[in-house]
CSV table of C-alpha atoms in Angstrom, one decimal:
chain,number,residue,atom,x,y,z
A,4,MET,CA,128.4,83.9,118.1
A,5,SER,CA,126.4,80.8,117.3
A,6,ILE,CA,122.8,81.7,116.4
A,7,ASP,CA,119.9,79.5,117.3
A,8,ALA,CA,117.8,80.3,114.2
A,9,VAL,CA,114.8,78.3,115.3
A,10,ALA,CA,114.6,79.8,118.8
A,11,PHE,CA,114.9,83.3,117.3
A,12,LEU,CA,112.0,82.7,114.8
A,13,GLN,CA,109.8,81.0,117.4
A,14,ARG,CA,110.1,83.9,119.8
A,15,MET,CA,109.4,86.4,117.0
A,16,VAL,CA,106.2,84.4,116.1
A,17,GLU,CA,105.1,84.3,119.8
A,18,ILE,CA,105.1,88.1,119.9
A,19,GLU,CA,101.8,89.2,118.5
A,20,SER,CA,102.3,92.0,115.9
A,21,LEU,CA,99.2,93.1,114.1
A,22,SER,CA,99.6,95.9,111.6
A,23,GLY,CA,100.1,99.1,113.6
A,24,GLN,CA,101.0,97.2,116.7
A,25,GLU,CA,104.6,96.1,115.9
A,26,THR,CA,106.5,97.9,118.8
A,27,ALA,CA,107.1,94.8,120.9
A,28,VAL,CA,108.4,92.6,118.1
A,29,ALA,CA,110.5,95.5,116.7
A,30,GLU,CA,112.3,95.9,120.0
A,31,PHE,CA,112.9,92.2,120.2
A,32,VAL,CA,114.3,92.0,116.7
A,33,VAL,CA,116.6,95.0,117.3
A,34,ALA,CA,117.9,93.4,120.5
A,35,GLN,CA,118.6,90.2,118.7
A,36,MET,CA,120.4,92.0,115.9
A,37,GLN,CA,122.6,93.7,118.5
A,38,ALA,CA,123.3,90.3,120.0
A,39,PHE,CA,124.0,88.8,116.6
A,40,GLY,CA,126.8,91.3,116.0
A,41,TYR,CA,125.2,93.9,113.7
A,42,ASP,CA,127.2,97.2,113.7
A,43,GLU,CA,124.0,99.2,114.2
A,44,ALA,CA,120.5,98.2,115.2
A,45,PHE,CA,117.6,100.5,116.0
A,46,VAL,CA,113.9,101.2,115.6
A,47,ASP,CA,113.5,104.0,113.1
A,48,THR,CA,110.8,106.8,112.9
A,49,ALA,CA,108.3,104.5,111.1
A,50,GLY,CA,108.7,101.8,113.7
A,51,ASN,CA,110.8,99.6,111.5
A,52,ALA,CA,113.4,97.3,113.0
A,53,VAL,CA,116.7,98.1,111.2
A,54,GLY,CA,120.1,96.3,111.4
A,55,ILE,CA,123.2,97.4,109.5
A,56,ARG,CA,126.5,95.6,108.8
A,57,THR,CA,129.3,97.3,107.0
A,58,CYS,CA,132.5,96.1,105.4
A,59,PRO,CA,134.4,99.0,103.9
A,60,ASP,CA,137.0,98.5,101.1
A,61,GLU,CA,140.7,99.1,101.6
A,62,LYS,CA,140.0,102.9,101.2
A,63,GLY,CA,137.3,102.8,103.8
A,64,ASP,CA,134.6,103.3,101.2
A,65,ILE,CA,131.2,101.7,100.6
A,66,GLN,CA,130.6,100.8,97.0
A,67,GLN,CA,127.4,98.9,97.2
A,68,GLU,CA,124.4,98.7,99.5
A,69,ILE,CA,122.1,95.7,99.7
A,70,VAL,CA,118.7,96.2,101.3
A,71,LEU,CA,116.8,93.1,102.7
A,72,LEU,CA,113.3,94.4,103.2
A,73,GLY,CA,110.9,92.1,105.1
A,74,HIS,CA,107.9,92.9,107.4
A,75,MET,CA,107.0,92.2,111.0
A,76,ASP,CA,103.3,92.7,111.0
A,77,THR,CA,100.7,90.0,110.5
A,78,VAL,CA,97.0,89.7,109.8
A,79,THR,CA,94.6,88.8,112.6
A,80,GLY,CA,94.0,85.3,113.8
A,81,LYS,CA,95.5,83.5,116.8
A,82,ILE,CA,97.2,80.2,115.9
A,83,PRO,CA,98.8,78.5,118.9
A,84,VAL,CA,102.6,78.6,118.5
A,85,ARG,CA,104.1,75.1,118.7
A,86,LEU,CA,106.9,73.0,117.3
A,87,ALA,CA,105.8,69.6,116.0
A,88,GLY,CA,107.0,67.2,113.4
A,89,GLY,CA,109.7,69.5,112.2
A,90,LYS,CA,107.2,72.4,111.6
A,91,LEU,CA,106.7,75.7,113.5
A,92,HIS,CA,103.0,76.5,113.6
A,93,GLY,CA,101.8,80.1,114.3
A,94,ARG,CA,100.5,83.3,112.7
A,95,GLY,CA,103.3,84.9,110.7
A,96,THR,CA,105.6,81.8,110.4
A,97,VAL,CA,105.2,82.1,106.6
A,98,ASP,CA,103.9,85.6,106.1
A,99,ALA,CA,106.4,86.9,106.8
A,100,LYS,CA,108.4,86.4,110.0
A,101,GLY,CA,110.0,83.3,108.5
A,102,PRO,CA,111.5,85.3,105.6
A,103,LEU,CA,112.4,88.2,107.9
A,104,ALA,CA,114.2,85.8,110.4
A,105,THR,CA,116.0,84.3,107.4
A,106,PHE,CA,117.2,87.8,106.5
A,107,VAL,CA,118.4,88.6,110.0
A,108,VAL,CA,120.2,85.3,110.5
A,109,ALA,CA,121.8,85.2,107.0
A,110,GLY,CA,122.7,88.8,107.3
A,111,ALA,CA,124.5,88.2,110.5
A,112,GLN,CA,126.4,85.1,109.3
A,113,ALA,CA,127.3,86.3,105.8
A,114,THR,CA,130.9,87.2,104.8
A,115,LEU,CA,130.5,90.6,103.2
A,116,GLN,CA,132.6,91.6,100.2
A,117,PRO,CA,134.8,94.6,100.8
A,118,GLY,CA,132.9,97.8,100.0
A,119,THR,CA,129.5,96.3,101.0
A,120,ARG,CA,126.8,97.5,103.4
A,121,ILE,CA,123.8,95.4,104.1
A,122,VAL,CA,120.6,96.9,105.6
A,123,VAL,CA,118.1,94.5,107.1
A,124,ILE,CA,114.6,96.0,107.6
A,125,GLY,CA,111.6,94.6,109.4
A,126,ALA,CA,109.0,96.9,108.1
A,127,THR,CA,105.7,97.9,109.6
A,128,GLU,CA,102.1,97.9,108.2
A,129,GLU,CA,102.8,95.8,105.1
A,130,GLU,CA,99.6,93.9,105.7
A,131,ALA,CA,97.7,97.2,105.8
A,132,ALA,CA,97.0,99.4,102.8
A,133,THR,CA,99.4,102.0,104.2
A,134,SER,CA,102.8,100.1,103.8
A,135,ARG,CA,104.1,102.7,106.3
A,136,GLY,CA,107.4,101.0,106.9
A,137,ALA,CA,108.3,100.5,103.2
A,138,ARG,CA,107.3,104.0,102.2
A,139,PHE,CA,109.5,105.4,104.9
A,140,ALA,CA,112.5,103.2,103.9
A,141,ARG,CA,112.0,104.1,100.3
A,142,ALA,CA,113.0,107.6,101.0
A,143,GLN,CA,115.9,106.7,103.3
A,144,TYR,CA,117.9,104.3,101.1
A,145,GLN,CA,119.0,104.0,97.5
A,146,PRO,CA,120.3,100.4,97.3
A,147,ASP,CA,122.2,98.7,94.5
A,148,PHE,CA,120.3,95.4,95.2
A,149,CYS,CA,117.0,94.8,97.1
A,150,ILE,CA,115.6,91.5,98.3
A,151,ILE,CA,112.0,91.5,99.6
A,152,GLY,CA,111.1,89.1,102.4
A,153,GLU,CA,108.1,87.1,101.2
A,154,PRO,CA,107.5,83.3,101.0
A,155,SER,CA,108.7,81.9,97.7
A,156,GLY,CA,109.9,78.5,98.9
A,157,TRP,CA,113.6,77.9,99.5
A,158,ASP,CA,114.1,77.1,95.9
A,159,GLY,CA,111.7,79.7,94.5
A,160,ILE,CA,112.5,83.3,93.3
A,161,THR,CA,109.7,85.8,93.0
A,162,LEU,CA,110.1,88.2,90.1
A,163,GLY,CA,106.9,90.2,90.4
A,164,TYR,CA,103.5,91.0,91.9
A,165,LYS,CA,100.2,92.1,90.6
A,166,GLY,CA,98.9,95.6,91.4
A,167,ARG,CA,95.9,96.4,93.6
A,168,VAL,CA,93.2,98.9,94.2
A,169,LEU,CA,90.5,99.1,96.9
A,170,LEU,CA,87.0,100.5,96.5
A,171,ASP,CA,84.5,101.3,99.3
A,172,TYR,CA,80.8,101.7,98.4
A,173,LYS,CA,78.1,103.1,100.7
A,174,LEU,CA,74.5,103.4,99.7
A,175,VAL,CA,71.9,105.1,102.0
A,176,GLN,CA,68.2,105.4,101.1
A,177,GLU,CA,64.9,105.8,102.9
A,178,MET,CA,63.5,102.6,104.4
A,179,GLY,CA,60.8,100.9,102.3
A,180,HIS,CA,58.6,97.9,102.9
A,181,THR,CA,59.9,94.7,101.4
A,182,ALA,CA,56.6,94.2,99.6
A,183,GLY,CA,56.8,97.6,98.0
A,184,PRO,CA,58.2,98.8,94.7
A,185,VAL,CA,61.5,100.2,95.9
A,186,THR,CA,64.7,98.1,95.2
A,187,SER,CA,66.4,97.3,98.5
A,188,VAL,CA,69.9,98.7,99.2
A,189,GLY,CA,71.2,95.2,99.3
A,190,GLU,CA,69.9,94.4,95.9
A,191,THR,CA,71.3,97.6,94.5
A,192,ALA,CA,74.7,97.0,96.0
A,193,VAL,CA,74.8,93.4,94.6
A,194,SER,CA,73.8,94.8,91.2
A,195,PHE,CA,76.7,97.2,91.4
A,196,TRP,CA,79.2,94.4,92.3
A,197,ASN,CA,77.8,92.2,89.5
A,198,GLY,CA,78.4,94.9,86.9
A,199,LEU,CA,82.0,95.3,88.0
A,200,ASN,CA,82.6,91.6,88.2
A,201,ASP,CA,81.1,91.0,84.8
A,202,TYR,CA,83.4,93.7,83.3
A,203,CYS,CA,86.4,91.9,84.9
A,204,GLN,CA,85.3,88.5,83.4
A,205,ARG,CA,85.0,90.1,80.0
A,206,PHE,CA,88.5,91.6,80.3
A,207,ASN,CA,89.9,88.2,81.4
A,208,ALA,CA,88.2,86.2,78.6
A,209,THR,CA,91.3,86.3,76.3
A,210,ARG,CA,93.9,86.2,79.1
A,211,GLY,CA,94.9,82.7,80.2
A,212,LYS,CA,97.4,83.5,83.0
A,213,LEU,CA,96.1,84.8,86.4
A,214,PHE,CA,99.0,87.3,86.5
A,215,ASP,CA,97.5,88.9,83.3
A,216,GLN,CA,93.9,89.1,84.6
A,217,ILE,CA,91.9,91.4,86.9
A,218,LEU,CA,91.0,89.4,90.0
A,219,PRO,CA,88.0,91.0,91.8
A,220,SER,CA,86.9,90.2,95.3
A,221,ILE,CA,84.3,91.2,97.9
A,222,ARG,CA,86.3,91.9,101.1
A,223,HIS,CA,83.3,93.0,103.2
A,224,ILE,CA,79.5,93.3,102.7
A,225,GLU,CA,76.9,94.5,105.1
A,226,THR,CA,73.4,95.9,105.2
A,227,GLY,CA,71.6,97.6,108.0
A,228,SER,CA,68.8,99.9,109.0
A,229,ASP,CA,68.0,102.3,111.8
A,230,GLY,CA,64.2,102.1,111.1
A,231,VAL,CA,64.3,105.2,108.9
A,232,TRP,CA,67.3,104.8,106.6
A,233,ASP,CA,68.7,101.6,105.1
A,234,THR,CA,72.4,101.3,104.4
A,235,ALA,CA,74.5,98.9,102.3
A,236,VAL,CA,78.3,98.8,102.5
A,237,LEU,CA,80.8,97.0,100.2
A,238,LYS,CA,84.5,96.9,100.4
A,239,LEU,CA,85.9,95.5,97.1
A,240,GLY,CA,89.4,94.6,96.1
A,241,PHE,CA,90.9,94.3,92.6
A,242,ARG,CA,94.2,92.6,91.8
A,243,LEU,CA,95.5,94.3,88.6
A,244,PRO,CA,97.8,93.1,85.8
A,245,PRO,CA,100.9,95.1,84.7
A,246,ASP,CA,99.3,96.6,81.5
A,247,TYR,CA,96.0,97.7,83.0
A,248,ASP,CA,94.6,101.3,82.8
A,249,LEU,CA,92.9,101.8,86.1
A,250,GLN,CA,90.8,104.7,84.8
A,251,GLU,CA,88.6,102.2,82.9
A,252,LEU,CA,87.5,100.6,86.2
A,253,ILE,CA,87.1,104.0,87.9
A,254,THR,CA,85.0,105.3,85.1
A,255,LEU,CA,82.7,102.2,85.2
A,256,ALA,CA,82.3,102.4,89.0
A,257,GLU,CA,81.4,106.1,88.8
A,258,GLN,CA,78.9,105.5,86.0
A,259,THR,CA,77.1,102.7,87.8
A,260,ARG,CA,77.2,103.8,91.4
A,261,GLY,CA,73.9,105.7,91.3
A,262,THR,CA,73.5,107.7,94.5
A,263,ALA,CA,76.1,105.7,96.5
A,264,ASP,CA,79.3,107.2,97.8
A,265,LEU,CA,82.5,105.8,96.5
A,266,HIS,CA,86.0,105.9,97.9
A,267,ILE,CA,88.8,104.5,95.6
A,268,TYR,CA,92.2,104.2,97.3
A,269,ALA,CA,95.3,102.1,98.0
A,270,HIS,CA,96.3,101.8,94.4
A,271,GLU,CA,99.6,100.0,93.9
A,272,PRO,CA,100.7,99.4,90.3
A,273,ALA,CA,101.9,95.9,89.4
A,274,TYR,CA,105.7,95.5,89.4
A,275,HIS,CA,107.9,92.8,87.9
A,276,THR,CA,111.4,92.2,86.7
A,277,SER,CA,112.9,89.5,84.5
A,278,ARG,CA,115.3,86.6,84.8
A,279,ALA,CA,118.0,88.8,83.3
A,280,ASN,CA,118.1,90.4,86.7
A,281,SER,CA,121.5,89.8,88.3
A,282,LEU,CA,119.9,89.0,91.6
A,283,TYR,CA,117.8,86.2,90.0
A,284,ARG,CA,121.0,84.8,88.5
A,285,ALA,CA,122.7,84.9,92.0
A,286,PHE,CA,119.8,83.1,93.6
A,287,SER,CA,119.6,80.6,90.8
A,288,GLN,CA,123.3,79.7,91.3
A,289,ALA,CA,123.0,79.5,95.1
A,290,ILE,CA,119.9,77.3,94.9
A,291,ARG,CA,121.6,74.9,92.5
A,292,HIS,CA,124.7,74.8,94.7
A,293,SER,CA,122.4,73.8,97.6
A,294,GLY,CA,120.9,70.9,95.6
A,295,GLY,CA,117.8,72.6,94.4
A,296,ARG,CA,116.3,73.6,91.1
A,297,PRO,CA,115.4,77.3,90.9
A,298,VAL,CA,111.7,78.1,90.2
A,299,PRO,CA,110.8,81.7,88.9
A,300,LYS,CA,107.5,82.9,90.2
A,301,LEU,CA,105.0,85.7,89.6
A,302,LYS,CA,102.5,86.3,92.4
A,303,THR,CA,98.9,87.4,92.2
A,304,GLY,CA,99.1,89.4,95.4
A,305,THR,CA,101.0,92.5,96.2
A,306,SER,CA,104.1,93.1,98.4
A,307,ASP,CA,106.4,95.9,99.4
A,308,MET,CA,108.2,95.3,96.0
A,309,ASN,CA,105.3,97.3,94.5
A,310,VAL,CA,106.2,100.2,96.8
A,311,VAL,CA,109.9,100.4,96.5
A,312,GLY,CA,110.6,98.8,93.1
A,313,PRO,CA,109.5,101.6,90.9
A,314,VAL,CA,111.5,104.1,93.0
A,315,TRP,CA,114.7,102.2,93.6
A,316,GLN,CA,115.0,100.8,90.1
A,317,CYS,CA,117.7,98.3,91.1
A,318,PRO,CA,117.9,94.6,90.7
A,319,ILE,CA,115.1,93.2,92.9
A,320,VAL,CA,113.5,89.9,93.8
A,321,ALA,CA,111.4,88.5,96.6
A,322,TYR,CA,112.7,85.5,98.5
A,323,GLY,CA,111.9,83.5,101.7
A,324,PRO,CA,111.0,80.1,103.0
A,325,GLY,CA,107.4,79.0,103.2
A,326,ASP,CA,104.4,78.0,101.1
A,327,SER,CA,102.5,81.1,100.2
A,328,GLN,CA,99.2,79.2,99.9
A,329,LEU,CA,99.3,79.1,103.8
A,330,ASP,CA,99.3,82.9,104.0
A,331,HIS,CA,96.5,84.2,106.2
A,332,THR,CA,95.1,80.7,106.7
A,333,PRO,CA,94.4,79.0,110.1
A,334,HIS,CA,96.9,76.3,108.9
A,335,GLU,CA,100.0,78.6,108.7
A,336,HIS,CA,103.2,76.8,109.5
A,337,LEU,CA,106.8,76.6,108.3
A,338,GLU,CA,108.9,73.6,107.6
A,339,LEU,CA,112.1,74.1,109.6
A,340,VAL,CA,114.3,72.2,107.1
A,341,GLU,CA,113.1,74.7,104.4
A,342,TYR,CA,113.9,77.6,106.8
A,343,GLU,CA,117.4,76.4,107.3
A,344,ARG,CA,118.0,75.8,103.6
A,345,ALA,CA,116.8,79.3,102.8
A,346,ILE,CA,119.3,80.8,105.3
A,347,VAL,CA,122.1,78.9,103.5
A,348,VAL,CA,121.0,80.0,100.1
A,349,LEU,CA,120.7,83.7,101.2
A,350,GLU,CA,124.1,83.6,102.8
A,351,LYS,CA,125.6,82.4,99.5
A,352,VAL,CA,123.9,85.2,97.6
A,353,ILE,CA,125.1,87.9,100.0
A,354,ASN,CA,128.6,86.4,100.0
A,355,GLY,CA,128.7,86.5,96.2
A,356,LEU,CA,127.4,90.0,95.5
A,357,ARG,CA,130.2,92.3,94.5
A,358,PRO,CA,130.2,96.0,93.9
A,359,HIS,CA,130.6,95.6,90.1
A,360,ASN,CA,128.1,92.8,89.5
A,361,GLU,CA,126.4,93.3,86.2
A,362,GLN,CA,123.0,94.7,86.8
């Protein structure tokens, strides 16, 4: 059948799908996979939308499995969905329904090599610390190749992501007069943050590349009082380089927290591969054949590559249309020409992957 790729993406973007609320979009994606001719399409136990196409060899065997792992959920923020000037505006167009739509359409249109199975997954809760969908998929499949659906630009190929850890800080103390000698909870919390931030800056002093630095951020800060007890709450995030020993940061936080409660969680180690990766070579060739110049990238955020890469240990890259600088912003939009080019590139890659590709 002929696939209207733009209409498919637009409808996907129109269906709101915050992390943990992906049911409606999952059902839509599965219905479209069925209409596009996938052999199987279903919503799995984790709420992922899954589509499978299979092309057995002459003996009826499958010799290679290619997993295309995107995600359906988005961060909050309502952006009116509209087509204008060759662009589709709306939350999720870039991060990451555009890449997922690219996977679904290219996966439907690709000519599979004999002995090949492709599995397209629209995962749940990638934007949450849980990565529920990817963690479930990680235990269900053991692919020979994996492509993660994240914006790289149609001519970009992402080889790795920084790690991450989150830290919640909560300090409660008796209320005191602002003219008194007691340091306020807000001042104490800020001092705690300053100490961690200073440590990160010292660590970064000899590291020129952002990918090799610790990137600290305040994600939430709040103070309050019930008239008896004052409270300060911080939520901090740290983007971590590949060679970092997290215990250093944990030890410093424990030593400087005073009487505050700490919760350290959602740790994902950094993960990256190299340009010797056979998937990188396949994408490079496909981009060149499509008139582009391949651009290798390392990202300072995290993705489901951090979750599945260390376990699957197969050739892996992240790919998808869109400018990642628009992620999570009120200006999120996708150039439709880029979307269409990415579909063509991905088709070429899938078409060319053979069971005995050098890995």
